[in-house]
Coordinates of C-alpha atoms in Angstrom, one line a residue:
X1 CA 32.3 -58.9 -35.7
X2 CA 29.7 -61.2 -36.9
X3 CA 26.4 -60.4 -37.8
X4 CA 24.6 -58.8 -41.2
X5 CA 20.9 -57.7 -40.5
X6 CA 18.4 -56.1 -42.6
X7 CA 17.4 -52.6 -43.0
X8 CA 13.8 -52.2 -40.1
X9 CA 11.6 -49.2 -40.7
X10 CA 13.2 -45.4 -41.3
X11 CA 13.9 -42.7 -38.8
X12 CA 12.0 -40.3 -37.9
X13 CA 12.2 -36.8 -36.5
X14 CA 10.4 -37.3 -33.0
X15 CA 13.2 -38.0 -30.5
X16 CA 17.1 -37.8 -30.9
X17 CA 18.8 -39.2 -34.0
X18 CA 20.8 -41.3 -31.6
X19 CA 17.9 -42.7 -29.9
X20 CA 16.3 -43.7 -33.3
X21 CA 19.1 -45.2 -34.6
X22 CA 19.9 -47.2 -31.3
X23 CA 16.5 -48.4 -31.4
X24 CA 16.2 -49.5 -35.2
X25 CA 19.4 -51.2 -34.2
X26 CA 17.9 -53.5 -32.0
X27 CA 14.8 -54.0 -34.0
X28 CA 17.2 -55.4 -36.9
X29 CA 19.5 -57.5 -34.3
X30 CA 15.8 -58.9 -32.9
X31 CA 12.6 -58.9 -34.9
X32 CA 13.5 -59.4 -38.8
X33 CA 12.2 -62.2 -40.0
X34 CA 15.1 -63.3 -41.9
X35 CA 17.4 -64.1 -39.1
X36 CA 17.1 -65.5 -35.9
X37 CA 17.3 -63.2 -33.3
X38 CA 20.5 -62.6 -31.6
X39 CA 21.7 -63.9 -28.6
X40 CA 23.3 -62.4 -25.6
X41 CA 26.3 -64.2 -26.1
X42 CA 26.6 -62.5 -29.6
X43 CA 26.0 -59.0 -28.3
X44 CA 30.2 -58.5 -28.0
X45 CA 30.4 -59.8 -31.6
X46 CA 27.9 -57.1 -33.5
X47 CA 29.0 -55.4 -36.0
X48 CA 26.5 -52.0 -36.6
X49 CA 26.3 -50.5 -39.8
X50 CA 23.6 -47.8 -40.8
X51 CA 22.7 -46.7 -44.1
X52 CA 20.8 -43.2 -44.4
X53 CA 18.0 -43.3 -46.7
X54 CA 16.2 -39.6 -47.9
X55 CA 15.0 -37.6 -50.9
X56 CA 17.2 -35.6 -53.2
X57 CA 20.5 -36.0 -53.5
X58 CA 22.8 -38.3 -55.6
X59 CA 22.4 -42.1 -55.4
X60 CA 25.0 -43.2 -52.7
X61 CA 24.9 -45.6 -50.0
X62 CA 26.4 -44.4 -46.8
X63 CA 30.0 -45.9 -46.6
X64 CA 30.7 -48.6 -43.5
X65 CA 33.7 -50.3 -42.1
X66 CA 32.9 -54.4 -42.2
X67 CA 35.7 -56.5 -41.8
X68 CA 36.7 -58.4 -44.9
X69 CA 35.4 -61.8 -44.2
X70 CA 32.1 -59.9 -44.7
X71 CA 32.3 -59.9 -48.4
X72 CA 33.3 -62.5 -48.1
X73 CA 36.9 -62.9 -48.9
X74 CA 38.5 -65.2 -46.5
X75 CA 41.9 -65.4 -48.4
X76 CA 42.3 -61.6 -49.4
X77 CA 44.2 -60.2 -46.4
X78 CA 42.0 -61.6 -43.8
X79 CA 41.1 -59.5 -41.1
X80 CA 41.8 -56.7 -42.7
X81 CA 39.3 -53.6 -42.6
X82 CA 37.2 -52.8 -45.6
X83 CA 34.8 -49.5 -46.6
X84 CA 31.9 -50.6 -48.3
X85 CA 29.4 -48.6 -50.2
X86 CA 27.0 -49.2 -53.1
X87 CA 24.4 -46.8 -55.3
X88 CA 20.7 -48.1 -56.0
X89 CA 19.2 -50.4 -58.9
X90 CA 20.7 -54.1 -59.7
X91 CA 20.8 -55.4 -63.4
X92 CA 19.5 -59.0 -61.8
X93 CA 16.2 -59.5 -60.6
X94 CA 17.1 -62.2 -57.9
X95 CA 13.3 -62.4 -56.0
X96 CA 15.3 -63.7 -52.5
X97 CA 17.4 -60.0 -53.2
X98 CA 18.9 -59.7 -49.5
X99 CA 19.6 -55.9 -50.1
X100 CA 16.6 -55.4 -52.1
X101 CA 15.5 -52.0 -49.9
X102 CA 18.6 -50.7 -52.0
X103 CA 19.4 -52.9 -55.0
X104 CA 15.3 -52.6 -56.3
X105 CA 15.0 -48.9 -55.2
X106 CA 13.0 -46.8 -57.9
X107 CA 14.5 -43.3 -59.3
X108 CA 12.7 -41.3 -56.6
X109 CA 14.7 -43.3 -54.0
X110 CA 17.4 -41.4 -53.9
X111 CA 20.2 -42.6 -51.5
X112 CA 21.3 -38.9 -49.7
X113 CA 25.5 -39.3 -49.2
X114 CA 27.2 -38.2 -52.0
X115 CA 30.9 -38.9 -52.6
X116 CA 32.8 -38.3 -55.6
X117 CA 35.9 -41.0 -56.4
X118 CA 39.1 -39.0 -54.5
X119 CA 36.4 -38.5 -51.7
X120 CA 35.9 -42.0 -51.0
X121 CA 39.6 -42.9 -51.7
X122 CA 40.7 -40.5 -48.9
X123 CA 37.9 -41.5 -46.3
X124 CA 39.6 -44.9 -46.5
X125 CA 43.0 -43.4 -46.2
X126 CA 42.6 -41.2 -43.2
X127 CA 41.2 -44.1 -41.3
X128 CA 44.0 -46.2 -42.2
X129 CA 41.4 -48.5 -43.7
X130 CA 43.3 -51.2 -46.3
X131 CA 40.6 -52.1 -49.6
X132 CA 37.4 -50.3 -50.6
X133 CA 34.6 -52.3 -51.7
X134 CA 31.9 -51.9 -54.3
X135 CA 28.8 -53.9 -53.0
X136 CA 25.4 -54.0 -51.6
X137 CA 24.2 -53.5 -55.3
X138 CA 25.9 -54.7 -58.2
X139 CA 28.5 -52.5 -59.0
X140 CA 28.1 -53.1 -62.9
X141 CA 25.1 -50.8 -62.8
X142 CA 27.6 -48.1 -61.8
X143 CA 30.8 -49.4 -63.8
X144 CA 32.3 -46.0 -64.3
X145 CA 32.0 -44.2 -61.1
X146 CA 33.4 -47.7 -59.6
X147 CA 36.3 -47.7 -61.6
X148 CA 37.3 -43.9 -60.8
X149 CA 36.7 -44.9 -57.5
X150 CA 39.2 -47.7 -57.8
X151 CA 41.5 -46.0 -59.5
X152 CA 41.6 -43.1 -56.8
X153 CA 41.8 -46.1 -54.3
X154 CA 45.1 -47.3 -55.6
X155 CA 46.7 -44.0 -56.1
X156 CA 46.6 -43.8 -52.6
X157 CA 47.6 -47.9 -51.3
X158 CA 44.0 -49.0 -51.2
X159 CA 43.1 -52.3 -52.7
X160 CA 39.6 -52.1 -54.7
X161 CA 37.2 -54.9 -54.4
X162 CA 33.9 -55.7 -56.7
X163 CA 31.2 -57.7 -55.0
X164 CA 29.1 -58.9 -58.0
X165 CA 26.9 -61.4 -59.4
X166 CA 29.1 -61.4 -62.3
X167 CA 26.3 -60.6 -65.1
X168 CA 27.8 -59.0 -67.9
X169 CA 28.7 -58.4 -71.3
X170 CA 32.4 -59.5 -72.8
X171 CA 33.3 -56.1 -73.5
X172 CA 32.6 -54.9 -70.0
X173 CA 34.4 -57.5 -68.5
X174 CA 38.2 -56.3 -68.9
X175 CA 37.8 -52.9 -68.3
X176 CA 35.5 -53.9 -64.9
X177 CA 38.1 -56.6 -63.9
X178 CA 41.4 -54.7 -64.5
X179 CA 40.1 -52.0 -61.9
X180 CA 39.8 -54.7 -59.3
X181 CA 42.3 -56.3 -57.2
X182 CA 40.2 -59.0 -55.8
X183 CA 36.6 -60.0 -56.3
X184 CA 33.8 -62.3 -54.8
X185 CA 31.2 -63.4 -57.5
X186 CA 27.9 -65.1 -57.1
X187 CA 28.0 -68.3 -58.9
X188 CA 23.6 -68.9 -57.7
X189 CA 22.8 -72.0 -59.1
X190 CA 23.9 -74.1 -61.8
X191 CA 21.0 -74.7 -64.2
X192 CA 19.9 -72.5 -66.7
X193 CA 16.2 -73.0 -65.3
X194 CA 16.9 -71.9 -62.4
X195 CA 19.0 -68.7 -63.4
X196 CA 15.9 -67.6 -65.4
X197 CA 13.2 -68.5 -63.2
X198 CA 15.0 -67.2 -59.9
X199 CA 17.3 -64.3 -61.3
X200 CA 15.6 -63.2 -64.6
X201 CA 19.4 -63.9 -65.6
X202 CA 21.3 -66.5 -67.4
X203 CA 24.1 -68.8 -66.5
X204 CA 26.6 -69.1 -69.5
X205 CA 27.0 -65.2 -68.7
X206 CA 27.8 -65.8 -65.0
X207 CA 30.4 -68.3 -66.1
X208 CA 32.1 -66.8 -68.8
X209 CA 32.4 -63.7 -66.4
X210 CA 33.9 -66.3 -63.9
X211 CA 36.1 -67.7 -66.6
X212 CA 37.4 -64.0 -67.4
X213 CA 38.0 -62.9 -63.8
X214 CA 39.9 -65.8 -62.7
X215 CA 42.3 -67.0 -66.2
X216 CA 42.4 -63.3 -67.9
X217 CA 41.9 -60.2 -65.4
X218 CA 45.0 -58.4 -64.5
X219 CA 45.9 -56.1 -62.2
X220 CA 47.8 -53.2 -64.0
X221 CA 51.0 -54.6 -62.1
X222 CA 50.1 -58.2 -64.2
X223 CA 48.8 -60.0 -61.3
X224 CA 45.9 -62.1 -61.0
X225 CA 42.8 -60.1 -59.5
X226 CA 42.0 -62.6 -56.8
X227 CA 38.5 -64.0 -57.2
X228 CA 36.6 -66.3 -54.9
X229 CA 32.5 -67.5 -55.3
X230 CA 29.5 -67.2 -53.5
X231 CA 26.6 -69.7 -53.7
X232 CA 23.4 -69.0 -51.7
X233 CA 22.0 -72.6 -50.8
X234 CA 18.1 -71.6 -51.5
X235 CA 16.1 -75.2 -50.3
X236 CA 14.3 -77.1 -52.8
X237 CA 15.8 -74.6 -55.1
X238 CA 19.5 -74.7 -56.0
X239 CA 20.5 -77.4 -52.8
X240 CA 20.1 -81.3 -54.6
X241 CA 23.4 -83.3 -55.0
X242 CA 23.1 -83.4 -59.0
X243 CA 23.5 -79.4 -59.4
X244 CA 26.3 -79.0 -56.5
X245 CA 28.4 -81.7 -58.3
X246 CA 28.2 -80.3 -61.5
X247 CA 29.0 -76.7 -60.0
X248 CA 32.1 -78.0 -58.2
X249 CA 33.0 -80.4 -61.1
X250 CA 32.8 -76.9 -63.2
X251 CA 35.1 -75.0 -60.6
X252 CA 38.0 -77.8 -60.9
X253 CA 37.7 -78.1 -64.3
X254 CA 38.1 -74.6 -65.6
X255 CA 39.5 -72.5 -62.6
X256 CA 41.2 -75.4 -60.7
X257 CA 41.1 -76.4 -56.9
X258 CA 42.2 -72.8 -55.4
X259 CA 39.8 -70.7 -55.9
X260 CA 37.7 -70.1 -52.6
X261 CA 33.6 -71.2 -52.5
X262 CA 31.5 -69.8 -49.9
X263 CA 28.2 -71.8 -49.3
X264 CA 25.9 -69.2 -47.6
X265 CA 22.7 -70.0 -45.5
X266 CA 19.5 -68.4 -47.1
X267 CA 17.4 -66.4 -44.9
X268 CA 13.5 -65.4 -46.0
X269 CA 13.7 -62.5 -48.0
X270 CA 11.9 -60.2 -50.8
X271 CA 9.7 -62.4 -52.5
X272 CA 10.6 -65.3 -51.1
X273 CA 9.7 -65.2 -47.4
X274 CA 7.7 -68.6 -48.0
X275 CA 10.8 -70.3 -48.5
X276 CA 12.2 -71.8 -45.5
X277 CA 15.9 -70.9 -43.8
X278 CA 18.6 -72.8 -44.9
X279 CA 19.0 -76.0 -42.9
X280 CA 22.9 -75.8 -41.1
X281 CA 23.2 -79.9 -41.9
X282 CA 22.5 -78.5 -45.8
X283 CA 25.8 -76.6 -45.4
X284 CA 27.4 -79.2 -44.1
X285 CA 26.2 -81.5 -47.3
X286 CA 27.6 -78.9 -49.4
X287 CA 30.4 -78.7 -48.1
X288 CA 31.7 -82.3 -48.0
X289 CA 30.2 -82.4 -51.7
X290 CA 32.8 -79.9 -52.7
X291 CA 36.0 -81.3 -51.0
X292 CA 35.0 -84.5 -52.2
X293 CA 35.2 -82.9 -55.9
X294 CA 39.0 -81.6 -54.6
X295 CA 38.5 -78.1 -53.9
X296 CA 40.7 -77.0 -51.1
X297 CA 38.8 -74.4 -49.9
X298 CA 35.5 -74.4 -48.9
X299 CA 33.6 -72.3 -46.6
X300 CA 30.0 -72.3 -44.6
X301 CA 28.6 -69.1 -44.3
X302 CA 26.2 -67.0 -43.0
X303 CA 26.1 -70.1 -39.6
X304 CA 28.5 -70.3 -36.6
X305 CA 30.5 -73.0 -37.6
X306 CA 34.0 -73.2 -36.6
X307 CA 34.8 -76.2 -39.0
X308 CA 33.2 -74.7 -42.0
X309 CA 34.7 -71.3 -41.2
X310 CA 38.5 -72.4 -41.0
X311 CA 40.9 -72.1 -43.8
X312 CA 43.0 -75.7 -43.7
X313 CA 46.6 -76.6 -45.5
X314 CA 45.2 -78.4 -48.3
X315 CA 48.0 -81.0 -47.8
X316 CA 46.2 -84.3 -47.2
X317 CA 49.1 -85.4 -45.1
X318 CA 48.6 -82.3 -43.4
X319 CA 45.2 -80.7 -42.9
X320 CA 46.5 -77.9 -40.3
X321 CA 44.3 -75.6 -39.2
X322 CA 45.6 -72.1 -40.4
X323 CA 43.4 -69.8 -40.1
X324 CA 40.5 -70.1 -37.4
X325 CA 37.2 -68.4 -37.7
X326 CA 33.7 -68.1 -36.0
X327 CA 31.7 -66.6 -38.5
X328 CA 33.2 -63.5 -39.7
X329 CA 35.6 -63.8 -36.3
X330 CA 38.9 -65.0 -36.2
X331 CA 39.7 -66.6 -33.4
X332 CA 44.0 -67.6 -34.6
X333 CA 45.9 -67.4 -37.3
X334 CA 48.9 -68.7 -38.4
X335 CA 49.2 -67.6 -41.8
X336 CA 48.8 -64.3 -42.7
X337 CA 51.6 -61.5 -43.3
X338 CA 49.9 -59.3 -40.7
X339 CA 50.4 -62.0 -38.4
X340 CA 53.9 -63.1 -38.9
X341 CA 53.2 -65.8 -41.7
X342 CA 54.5 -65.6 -45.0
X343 CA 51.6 -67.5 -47.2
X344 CA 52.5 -70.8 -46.4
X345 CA 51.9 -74.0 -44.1
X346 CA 54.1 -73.6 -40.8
X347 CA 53.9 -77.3 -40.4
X348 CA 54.4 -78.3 -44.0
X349 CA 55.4 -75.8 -46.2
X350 CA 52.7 -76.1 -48.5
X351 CA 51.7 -72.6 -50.1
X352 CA 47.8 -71.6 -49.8
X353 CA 46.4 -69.7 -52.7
X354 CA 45.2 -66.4 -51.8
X355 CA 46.7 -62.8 -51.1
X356 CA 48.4 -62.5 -47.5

């Protein structure tokens, strides 16, 4: 499975819902704007999700089945399925808003699935799918019904995931955090100009939510939530050398080499479709900029790229490939419980943060 696309037009009543759907599936795999249009060769690798969008009801986004490199969390039980849902609104006002069909819908938008926490907990169950994640909006705008949600996930074996942006208030932060067991956060940019300008947020928040999620938040078994970051490489925007090296100097320096960065490729969106794609050789940059700092894990995303996709043993004398990916594919690994690892290097021993 590789491929997020966008949301193109809404269905209509004037030929089978099947037909519709098939049809609005291959206008978003073709003609939006924000991606390139997909290739044969990528036809076996699509991944479909639809999301049902219709007056009355309560504000629920239709539940789908992405794997969980599509979060992206490439060292939480890679491989492993995930239910994803989300509600409506955002507490962020990012203008290149890649969901913003959901995450800026008005009250009259209503979303038409409803699902009340136990419901969602045993959807997962009964297809013997592993975590649950809250995403597509920011789940902070629907704290509560995402921690009953989490809490019914657990009661039943399911792990509960938060994809956020991480804006927040202190006291929101432990009661958000303990309901999780693993997290990716949005770290956007690293000056506060930026935040402001671009998100109509600031960044001390974002960090000291960061901070929290990775030193203090607890599982209620005492272990860490697992946490890995986001950054969406926006050109001319949040991309120069000066604000990457202060971003990864700030990752080693207060959460330490281990935790997981995913670089993302920008695509056109919102209000920012005169902003051009993200150039692959910027992801590239990136990413040399960050193992250069000493983070051991750093990922390019939203681009095939096999290299930037593959989780190495940080052990200099060792650099084994461990886990192989194409995108949100993997193609071996060597590592994980699932697949007869135990967590650590087969060549050298070396454990590799993360959750296996």
């Amino acid at each position: 499975m590789t491929l997020v696309r966008g949301c193109i037009g809404s269905l209509v009543a004037h030929q089978p819902l099947g037909k519709d759907v098939i049809a609005h599936a291959v206008d978003a795999a073709t003609r939006d704007p924000r991606f390139n249009p997909v290739t044969a060769a990528e036809y076996p690798l699509l991944n479909i999700e639809v999301s049902v969008l219709g007056g009355g009801g309560s504000q629920r986004q239709l539940p789908s089945r992405p794997a969980m490199e599509k979060k992206p969390l490439n060292h939480f039980h890679p491989g492993s399925s995930v239910l994803s849902f989300g509600t409506a609104g955002c507490n962020s006002g990012c203008r290149f808003c890649q969901n913003f069909d959901i995450a800026k819908a008005r009250s009259i938008d209503k979303l038409s699935v409803g699902a009340s926490p136990e419901k969602i907990a045993q959807i997962a169950a009964s297809r013997g799918i592993d975590s649950v994640a809250f995403t597509y909006n920011d789940p902070i705008v629907f704290a509560e019904y995402a921690i009953d949600t989490a809490q019914a996930c657990r009661a039943l074996g399911i792990h509960p995931i938060a994809v956020t942006a991480g804006y927040m208030s202190a006291e929101a932060r432990p009661d958000f955090y303990a309901a999780m067991d693993a997290a990716n956060i949005d770290l956007k940019g690293f000056t506060e100009d930026f935040y402001w300008k671009v998100t109509g947020t600031h960044l001390a928040d974002v960090l000291a939510t960061i901070d929290y999620a990775v030193n203090e938040a607890r599982t209620p078994e005492g272990e860490h939530v697992w946490v890995e970051l986001t950054t969406l490489l926006i050109p001319g925007l949040n991309d120069d050398d000066a604000q990457l090296h202060a971003e990864c100097t700030w990752i080693g320096e207060h959460l330490g080499p281990d935790v997981p960065l995913h670089f993302s490729a920008f695509h056109p969106s919102y209000r920012m479709m005169d902003v051009p794609p993200t150039p692959h050789e910027t992801l590239t940059r990136t990413r040399a900029i960050a193992l250069a700092e000493g983070l051991h894990y750093v990922y390019a995303g939203n681009v095939h790229d096999r290299e930037g996709d593959t989780t190495y043993c940080p052990n200099p004398q060792c650099h084994a490939k461990l886990i192989e990916r194409d995108w949100y594919r993997i193609i071996a690994d060597r590592l994980s419980a699932s697949s007869g690892g135990n967590g650590h290097c087969p060549q050298c021993g070396t454990a590799i943060a993360g959750r296996w």
